[in-house]
Tab-separated table of C-alpha atoms in Angstrom:
chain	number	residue	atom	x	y	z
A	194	UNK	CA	27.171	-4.822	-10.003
A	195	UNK	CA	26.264	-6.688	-13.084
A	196	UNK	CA	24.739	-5.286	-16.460
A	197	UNK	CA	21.403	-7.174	-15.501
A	198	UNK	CA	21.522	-5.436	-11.796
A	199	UNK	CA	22.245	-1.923	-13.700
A	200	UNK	CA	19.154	-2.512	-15.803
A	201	UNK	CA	17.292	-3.266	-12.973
A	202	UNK	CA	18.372	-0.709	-10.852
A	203	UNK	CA	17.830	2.116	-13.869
A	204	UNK	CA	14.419	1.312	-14.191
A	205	UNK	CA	13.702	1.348	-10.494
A	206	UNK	CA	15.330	4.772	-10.586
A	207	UNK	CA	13.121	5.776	-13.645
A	208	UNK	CA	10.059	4.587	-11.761
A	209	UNK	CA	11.027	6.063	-8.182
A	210	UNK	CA	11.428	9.775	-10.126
A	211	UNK	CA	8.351	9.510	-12.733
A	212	UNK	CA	5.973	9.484	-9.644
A	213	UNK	CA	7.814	11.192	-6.522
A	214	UNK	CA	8.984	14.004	-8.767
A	215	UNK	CA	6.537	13.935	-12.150
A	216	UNK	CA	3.422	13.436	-10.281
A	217	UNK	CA	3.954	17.061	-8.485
A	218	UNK	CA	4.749	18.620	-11.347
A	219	UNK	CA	2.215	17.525	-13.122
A	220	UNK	CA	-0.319	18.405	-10.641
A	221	UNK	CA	1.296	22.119	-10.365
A	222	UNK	CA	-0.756	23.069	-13.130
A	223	UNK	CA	-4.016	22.240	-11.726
A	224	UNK	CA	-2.624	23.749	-8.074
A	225	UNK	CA	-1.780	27.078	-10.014
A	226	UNK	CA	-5.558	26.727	-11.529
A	227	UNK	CA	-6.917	26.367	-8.246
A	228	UNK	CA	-5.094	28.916	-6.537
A	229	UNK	CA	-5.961	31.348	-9.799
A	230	UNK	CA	-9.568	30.513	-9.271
A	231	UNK	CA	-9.487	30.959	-5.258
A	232	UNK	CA	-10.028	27.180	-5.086
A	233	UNK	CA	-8.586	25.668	-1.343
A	234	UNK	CA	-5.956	23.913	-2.676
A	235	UNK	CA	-4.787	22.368	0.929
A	236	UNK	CA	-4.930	18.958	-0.139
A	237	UNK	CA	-1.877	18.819	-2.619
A	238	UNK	CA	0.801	19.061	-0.605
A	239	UNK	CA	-1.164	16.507	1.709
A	240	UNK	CA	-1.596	14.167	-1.242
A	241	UNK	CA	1.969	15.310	-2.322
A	242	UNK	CA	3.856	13.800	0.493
A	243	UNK	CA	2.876	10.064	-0.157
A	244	UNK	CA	4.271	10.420	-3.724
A	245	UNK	CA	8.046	9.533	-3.094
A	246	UNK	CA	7.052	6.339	-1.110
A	247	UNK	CA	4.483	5.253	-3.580
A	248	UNK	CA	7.284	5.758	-6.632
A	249	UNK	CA	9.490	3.280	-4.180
A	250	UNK	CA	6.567	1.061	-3.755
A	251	UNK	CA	5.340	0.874	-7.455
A	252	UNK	CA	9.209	0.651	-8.684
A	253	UNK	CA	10.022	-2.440	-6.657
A	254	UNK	CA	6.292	-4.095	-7.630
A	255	UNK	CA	7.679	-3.918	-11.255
A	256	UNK	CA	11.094	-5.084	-10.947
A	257	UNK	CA	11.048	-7.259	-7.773
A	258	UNK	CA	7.782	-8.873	-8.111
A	259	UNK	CA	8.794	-12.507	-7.957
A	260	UNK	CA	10.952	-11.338	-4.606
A	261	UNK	CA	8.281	-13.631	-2.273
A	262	UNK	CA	9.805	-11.305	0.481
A	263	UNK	CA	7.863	-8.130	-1.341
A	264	UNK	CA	5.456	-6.554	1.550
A	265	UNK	CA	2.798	-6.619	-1.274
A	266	UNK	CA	-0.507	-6.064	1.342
A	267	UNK	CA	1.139	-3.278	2.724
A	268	UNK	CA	2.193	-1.401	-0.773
A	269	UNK	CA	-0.835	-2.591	-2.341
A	270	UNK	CA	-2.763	-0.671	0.431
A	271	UNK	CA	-0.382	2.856	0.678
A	272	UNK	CA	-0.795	2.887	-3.609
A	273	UNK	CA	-4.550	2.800	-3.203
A	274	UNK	CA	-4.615	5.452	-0.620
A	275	UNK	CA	-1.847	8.238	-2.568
A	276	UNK	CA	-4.774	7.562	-5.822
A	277	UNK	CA	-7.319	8.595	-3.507
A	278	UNK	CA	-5.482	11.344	-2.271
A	279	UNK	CA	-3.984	12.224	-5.452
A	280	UNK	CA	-8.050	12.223	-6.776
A	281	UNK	CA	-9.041	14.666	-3.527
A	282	UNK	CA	-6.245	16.909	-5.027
A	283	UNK	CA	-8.443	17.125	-8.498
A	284	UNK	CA	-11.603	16.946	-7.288
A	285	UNK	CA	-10.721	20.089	-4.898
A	286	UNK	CA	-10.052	22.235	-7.868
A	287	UNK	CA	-13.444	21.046	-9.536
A	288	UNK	CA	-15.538	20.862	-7.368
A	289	UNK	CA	-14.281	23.704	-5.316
A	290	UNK	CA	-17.502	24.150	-3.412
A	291	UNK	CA	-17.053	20.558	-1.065
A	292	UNK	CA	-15.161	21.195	1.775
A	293	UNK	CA	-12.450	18.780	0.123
A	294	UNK	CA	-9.659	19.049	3.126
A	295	UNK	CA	-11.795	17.832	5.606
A	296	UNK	CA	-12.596	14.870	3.492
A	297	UNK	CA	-9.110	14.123	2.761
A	298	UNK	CA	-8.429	14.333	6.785
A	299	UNK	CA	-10.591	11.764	7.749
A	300	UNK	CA	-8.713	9.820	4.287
A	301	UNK	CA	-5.870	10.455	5.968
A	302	UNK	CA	-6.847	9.148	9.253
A	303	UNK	CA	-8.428	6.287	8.936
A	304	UNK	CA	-5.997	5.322	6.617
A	305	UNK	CA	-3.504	5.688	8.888
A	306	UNK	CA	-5.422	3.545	11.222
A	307	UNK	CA	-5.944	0.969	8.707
A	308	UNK	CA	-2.212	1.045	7.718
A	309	UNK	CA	-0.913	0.399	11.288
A	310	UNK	CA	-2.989	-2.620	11.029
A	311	UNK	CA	-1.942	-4.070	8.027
A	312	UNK	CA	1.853	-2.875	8.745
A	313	UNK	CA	1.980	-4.736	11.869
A	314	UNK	CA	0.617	-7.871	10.592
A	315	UNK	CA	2.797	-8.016	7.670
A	316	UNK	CA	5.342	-10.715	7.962
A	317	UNK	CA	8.286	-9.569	10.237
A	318	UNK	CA	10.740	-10.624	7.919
A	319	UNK	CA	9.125	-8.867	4.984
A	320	UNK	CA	9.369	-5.944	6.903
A	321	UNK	CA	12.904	-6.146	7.695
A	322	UNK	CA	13.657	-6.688	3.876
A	323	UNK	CA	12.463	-4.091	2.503
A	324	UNK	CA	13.088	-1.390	5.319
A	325	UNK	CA	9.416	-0.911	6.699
A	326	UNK	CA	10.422	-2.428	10.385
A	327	UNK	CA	11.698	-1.136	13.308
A	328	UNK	CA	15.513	-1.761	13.547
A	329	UNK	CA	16.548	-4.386	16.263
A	330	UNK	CA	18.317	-2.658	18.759
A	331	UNK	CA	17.712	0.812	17.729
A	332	UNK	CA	15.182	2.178	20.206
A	333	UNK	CA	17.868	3.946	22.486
A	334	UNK	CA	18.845	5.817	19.264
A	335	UNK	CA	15.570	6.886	17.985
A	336	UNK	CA	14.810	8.222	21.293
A	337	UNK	CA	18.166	10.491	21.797
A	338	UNK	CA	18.088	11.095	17.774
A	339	UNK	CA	14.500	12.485	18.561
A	340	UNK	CA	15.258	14.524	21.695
A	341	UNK	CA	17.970	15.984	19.368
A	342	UNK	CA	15.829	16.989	17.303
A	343	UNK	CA	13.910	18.488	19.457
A	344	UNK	CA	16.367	20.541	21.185
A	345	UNK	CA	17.306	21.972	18.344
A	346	UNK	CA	13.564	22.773	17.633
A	347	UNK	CA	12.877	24.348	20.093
A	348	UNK	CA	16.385	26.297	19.952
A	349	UNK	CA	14.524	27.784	16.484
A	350	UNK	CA	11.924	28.802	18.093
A	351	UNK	CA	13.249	30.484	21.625
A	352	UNK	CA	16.548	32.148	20.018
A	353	UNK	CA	14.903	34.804	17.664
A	354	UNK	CA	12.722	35.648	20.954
A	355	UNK	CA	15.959	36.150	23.126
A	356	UNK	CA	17.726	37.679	20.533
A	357	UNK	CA	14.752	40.564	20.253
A	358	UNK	CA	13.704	40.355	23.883
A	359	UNK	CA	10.397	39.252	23.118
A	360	UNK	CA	11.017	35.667	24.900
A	361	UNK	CA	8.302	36.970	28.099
A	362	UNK	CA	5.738	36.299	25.469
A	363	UNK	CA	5.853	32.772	25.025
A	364	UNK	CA	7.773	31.973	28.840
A	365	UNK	CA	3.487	33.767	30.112
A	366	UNK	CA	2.346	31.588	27.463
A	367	UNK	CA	3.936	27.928	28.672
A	368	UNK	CA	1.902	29.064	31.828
A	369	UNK	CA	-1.198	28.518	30.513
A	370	UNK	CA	-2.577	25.048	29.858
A	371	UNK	CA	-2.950	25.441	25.875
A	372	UNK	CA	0.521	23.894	24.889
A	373	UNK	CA	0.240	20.996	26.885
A	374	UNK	CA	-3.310	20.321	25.254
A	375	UNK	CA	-1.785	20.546	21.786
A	376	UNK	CA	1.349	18.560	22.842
A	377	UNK	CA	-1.340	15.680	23.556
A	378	UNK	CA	-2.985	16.515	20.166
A	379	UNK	CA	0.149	16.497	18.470
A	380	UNK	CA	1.386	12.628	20.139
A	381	UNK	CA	-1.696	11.453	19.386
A	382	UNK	CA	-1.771	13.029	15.436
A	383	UNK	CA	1.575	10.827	15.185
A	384	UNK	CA	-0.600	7.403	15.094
A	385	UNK	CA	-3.202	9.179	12.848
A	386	UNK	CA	-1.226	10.957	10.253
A	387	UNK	CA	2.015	9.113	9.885
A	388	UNK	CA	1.353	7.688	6.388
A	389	UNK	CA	2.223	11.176	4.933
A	390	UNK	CA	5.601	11.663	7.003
A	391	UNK	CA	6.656	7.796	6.569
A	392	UNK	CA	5.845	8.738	2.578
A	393	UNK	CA	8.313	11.298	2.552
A	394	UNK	CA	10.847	9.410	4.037
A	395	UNK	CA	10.542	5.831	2.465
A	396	UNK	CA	11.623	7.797	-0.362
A	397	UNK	CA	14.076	10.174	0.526
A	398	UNK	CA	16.119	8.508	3.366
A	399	UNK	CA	15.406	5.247	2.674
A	400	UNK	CA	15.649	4.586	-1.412
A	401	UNK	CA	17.459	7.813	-2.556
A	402	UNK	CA	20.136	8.727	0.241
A	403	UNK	CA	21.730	5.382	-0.138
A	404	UNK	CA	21.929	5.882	-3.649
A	405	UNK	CA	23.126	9.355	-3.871
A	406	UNK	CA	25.722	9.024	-1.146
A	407	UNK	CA	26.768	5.453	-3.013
A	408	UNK	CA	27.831	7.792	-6.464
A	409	UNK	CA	28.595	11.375	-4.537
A	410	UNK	CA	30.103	10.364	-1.559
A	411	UNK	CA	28.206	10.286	1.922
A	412	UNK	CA	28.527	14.133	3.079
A	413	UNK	CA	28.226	15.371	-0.576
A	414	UNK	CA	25.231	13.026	-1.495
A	415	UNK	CA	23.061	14.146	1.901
A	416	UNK	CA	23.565	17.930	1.055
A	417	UNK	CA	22.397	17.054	-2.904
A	418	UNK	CA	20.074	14.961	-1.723
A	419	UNK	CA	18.568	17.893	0.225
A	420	UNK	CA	19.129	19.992	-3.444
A	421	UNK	CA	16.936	17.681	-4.671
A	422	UNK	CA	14.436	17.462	-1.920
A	423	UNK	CA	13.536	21.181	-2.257
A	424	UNK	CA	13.291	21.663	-5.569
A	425	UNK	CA	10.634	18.552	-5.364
A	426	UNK	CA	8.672	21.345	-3.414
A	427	UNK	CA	8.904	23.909	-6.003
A	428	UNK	CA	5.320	24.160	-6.901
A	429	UNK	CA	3.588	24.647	-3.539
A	430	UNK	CA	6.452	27.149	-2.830
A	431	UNK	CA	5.173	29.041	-6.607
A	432	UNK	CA	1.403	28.236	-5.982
A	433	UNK	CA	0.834	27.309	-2.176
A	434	UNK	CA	3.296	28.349	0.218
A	435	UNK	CA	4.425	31.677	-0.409
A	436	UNK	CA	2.943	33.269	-4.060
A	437	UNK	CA	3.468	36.394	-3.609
A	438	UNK	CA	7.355	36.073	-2.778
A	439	UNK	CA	8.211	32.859	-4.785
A	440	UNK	CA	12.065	33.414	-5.081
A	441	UNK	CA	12.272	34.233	-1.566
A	442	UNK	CA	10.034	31.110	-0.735
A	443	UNK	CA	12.011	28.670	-2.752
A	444	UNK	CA	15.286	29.798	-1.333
A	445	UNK	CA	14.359	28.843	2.122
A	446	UNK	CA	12.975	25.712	1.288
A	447	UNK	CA	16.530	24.945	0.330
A	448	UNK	CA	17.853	26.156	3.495
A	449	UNK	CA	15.042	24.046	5.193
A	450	UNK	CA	15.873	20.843	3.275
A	451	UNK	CA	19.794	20.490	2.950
A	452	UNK	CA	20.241	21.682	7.201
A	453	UNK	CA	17.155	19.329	7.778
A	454	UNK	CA	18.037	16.502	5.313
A	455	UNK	CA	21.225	16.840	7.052
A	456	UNK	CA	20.133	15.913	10.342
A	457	UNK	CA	17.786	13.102	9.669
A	458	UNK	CA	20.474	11.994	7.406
A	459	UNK	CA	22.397	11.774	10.763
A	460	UNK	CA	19.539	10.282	12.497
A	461	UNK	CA	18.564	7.190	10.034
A	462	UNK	CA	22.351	6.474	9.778
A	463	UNK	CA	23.245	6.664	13.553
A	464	UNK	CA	19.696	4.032	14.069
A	465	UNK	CA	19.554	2.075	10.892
A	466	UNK	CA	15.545	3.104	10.996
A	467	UNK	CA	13.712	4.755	9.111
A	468	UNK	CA	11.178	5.332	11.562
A	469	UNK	CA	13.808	8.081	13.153
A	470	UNK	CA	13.559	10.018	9.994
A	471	UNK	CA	9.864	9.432	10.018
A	472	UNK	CA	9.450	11.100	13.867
A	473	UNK	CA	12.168	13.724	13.188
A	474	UNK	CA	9.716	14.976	9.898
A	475	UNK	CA	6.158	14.489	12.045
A	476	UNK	CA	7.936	16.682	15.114
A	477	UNK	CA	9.300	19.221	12.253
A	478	UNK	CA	6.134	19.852	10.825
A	479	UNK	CA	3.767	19.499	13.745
A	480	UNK	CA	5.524	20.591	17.416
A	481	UNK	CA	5.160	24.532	15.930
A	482	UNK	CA	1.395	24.270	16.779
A	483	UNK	CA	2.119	23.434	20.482
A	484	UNK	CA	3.712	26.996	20.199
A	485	UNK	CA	1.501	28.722	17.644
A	486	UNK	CA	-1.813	27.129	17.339
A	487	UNK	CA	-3.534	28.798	14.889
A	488	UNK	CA	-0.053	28.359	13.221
A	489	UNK	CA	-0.497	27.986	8.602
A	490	UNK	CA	1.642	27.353	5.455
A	491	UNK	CA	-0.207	28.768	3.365
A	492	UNK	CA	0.028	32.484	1.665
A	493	UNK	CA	2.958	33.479	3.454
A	494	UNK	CA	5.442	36.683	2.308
A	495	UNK	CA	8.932	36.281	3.182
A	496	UNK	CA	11.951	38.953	3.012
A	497	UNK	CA	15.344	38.475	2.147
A	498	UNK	CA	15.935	39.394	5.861
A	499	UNK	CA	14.142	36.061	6.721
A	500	UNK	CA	16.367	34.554	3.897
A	501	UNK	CA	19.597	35.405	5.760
A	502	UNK	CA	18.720	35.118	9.126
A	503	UNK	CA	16.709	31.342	8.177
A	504	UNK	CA	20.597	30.305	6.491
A	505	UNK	CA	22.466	31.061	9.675
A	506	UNK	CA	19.996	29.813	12.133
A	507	UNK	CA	19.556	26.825	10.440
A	508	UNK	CA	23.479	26.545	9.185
A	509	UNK	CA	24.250	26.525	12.802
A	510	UNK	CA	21.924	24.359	14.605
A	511	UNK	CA	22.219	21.675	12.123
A	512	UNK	CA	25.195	21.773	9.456
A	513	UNK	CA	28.007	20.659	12.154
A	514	UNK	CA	26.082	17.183	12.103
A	515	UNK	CA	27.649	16.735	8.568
A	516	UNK	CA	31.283	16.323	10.444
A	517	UNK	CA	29.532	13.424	12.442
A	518	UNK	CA	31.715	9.839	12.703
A	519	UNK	CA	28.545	8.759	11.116
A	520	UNK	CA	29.386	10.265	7.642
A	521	UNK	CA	33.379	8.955	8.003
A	522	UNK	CA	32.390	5.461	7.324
A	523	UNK	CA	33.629	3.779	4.088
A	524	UNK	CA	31.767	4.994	1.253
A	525	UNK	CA	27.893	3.670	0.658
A	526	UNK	CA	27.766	1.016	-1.906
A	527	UNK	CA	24.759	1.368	-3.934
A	528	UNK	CA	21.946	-1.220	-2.898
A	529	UNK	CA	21.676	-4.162	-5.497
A	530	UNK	CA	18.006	-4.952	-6.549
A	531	UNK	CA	18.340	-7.786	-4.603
A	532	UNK	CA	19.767	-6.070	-1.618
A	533	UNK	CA	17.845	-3.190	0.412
A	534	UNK	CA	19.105	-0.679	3.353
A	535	UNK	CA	19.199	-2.452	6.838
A	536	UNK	CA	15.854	-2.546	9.309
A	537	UNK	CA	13.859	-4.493	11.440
């Protein structure tokens, strides 16, 4: 790479981090002075997962904006939504009294609406450049990537029922109709939502895994990569998630991020599409309410008992992806500024 393409490539990085990872710190102060004040302060890790794709978005506006192949409608649109969100956030905290998630719901929503639309009539070679397409050929693979996922899910959630005998609760509760209601729901959440899950992962599968696998080595660079992706949820583990048990909370997010990050590191190399790490994320975060409706994030306590059982659960089900033929390749070359991941 030349000493121009290094430049380039070190301020895209120093773009890409100020927002996905100085944006949520920033705001952590006025999450802890929400939380302190018994403000709802549901809408920041909302608002917090569009972050790392807006940092990709705003980087390659700056340094690639004579590339005529730049999906500019498209990033010009998600940039405009993340400042609304990011402005929910703030306005949650004070003006505490306006019922501030709803609001940034229907954002959300019709946003995502409004973002299929413009997505799908942006150029299909724009979209293939800079990784926003669906990759020719790849459909088999995000659908057996996704029932993998899946499996495995729902292996989380059945074996700690088997393993204590208390499985006859939820085998009387598949009888009922309520699962198969909020399956529905969730399906059709995907199409009204999946801004926030495509933000997470237009930054972390698609910009930094190439990049961190190109100077650690593929195995080595997913499993830092997931490092990296939990401590970027450090203050909603310290103010939102889990308050009360912080250390305990921020420990299994890094169990949850490297054995996740693992697998939909697995998936988006196996399919070439980012859209597998997008679905993988949406069923992560959404199939537990087909299972536990009234199921929340917020204010949990966690033991260390839930520490170790969460590392070998999640060490098992997902860790032996790592020794995939998918991470024996050659070694990732870092992507040139003029050169992005495959797609489309």
């Amino acid at each position: 790479m030349s000493d121009n393409n290094k430049t380039v490539s070190r301020k895209e990085m120093l773009i890409f981090l100020a927002v996905a990872f100085g944006v949520p710190y920033v705001m952590g102060l006025p999450i802890y002075l929400g939380h302190s004040s018994g403000a709802d302060v549901s809408v920041f890790p909302l608002a917090q997962m569009l972050y790392p794709a807006a940092g990709v978005m705003l980087a390659f506006l700056i340094t690639r904006r004579h590339d005529p192949m730049l999906p500019r409608d498209f990033y010009g649109f998600y940039l405009v939504v993340t400042a609304v969100m990011l402005g929910c956030s703030l306005a949650s905290v004070a003006l505490k009294e306006m019922g501030w998630l709803i609001i940034s719901n229907y954002v959300i929503m019709a946003a995502s609406v409004i973002g299929w639309i413009v997505l799908l009539s942006t150029k299909r070679e724009k979209r293939r450049a800079y990784g926003i397409g669906w990759a020719k050929g790849s459909t088999k693979g995000v659908f057996l990537c996704s029932l993998i996922f899946l499996g495995l899910y729902v292996l989380r959630i059945f074996l700690p029922a088997f393993l204590t005998n208390t499985q006859s609760v939820y085998l009387e509760y598949l009888l009922t109709p309520i699962p198969y209601i909020m399956l529905v729901n969730v399906a059709l959440n995907f199409f009204l939502s999946f801004l926030c899950f495509f933000g997470e992962e237009y930054g972390w599968r698609y910009y930094l895994q190439p990049r961190m696998q190109a100077r650690f080595g593929n195995r080595k660079g997913v499993i830092l990569l997931g490092v990296v992706w939990g401590l970027w949820h450090l203050p909603l583990n310290l103010f939102y998630y889990a308050p009360d048990t912080p250390l305990q909370s921020i420990l299994l997010q890094q169990i949850t991020c490297i054995s996740l990050g693992v697998l939909m590191a697995y998936g988006y190399m196996k399919t070439g599409n980012i859209w597998t790490a997008v679905l993988m994320h949406f069923f992560n975060n959404n199939m537990g309410l087909v299972f536990v409706p009234e199921l929340s994030f917020q204010n949990q306590t966690y033991g260390w008992g839930e520490v170790a059982y969460s590392l070998i659960l999640m060490g098992v089900l997902h860790l032996p992806f790592l020794f995939s033929r998918v991470f024996e390749t050659k070694k990732t070359e870092e992507p040139r500024p003029a050169e992005l991941p495959h797609s489309e």
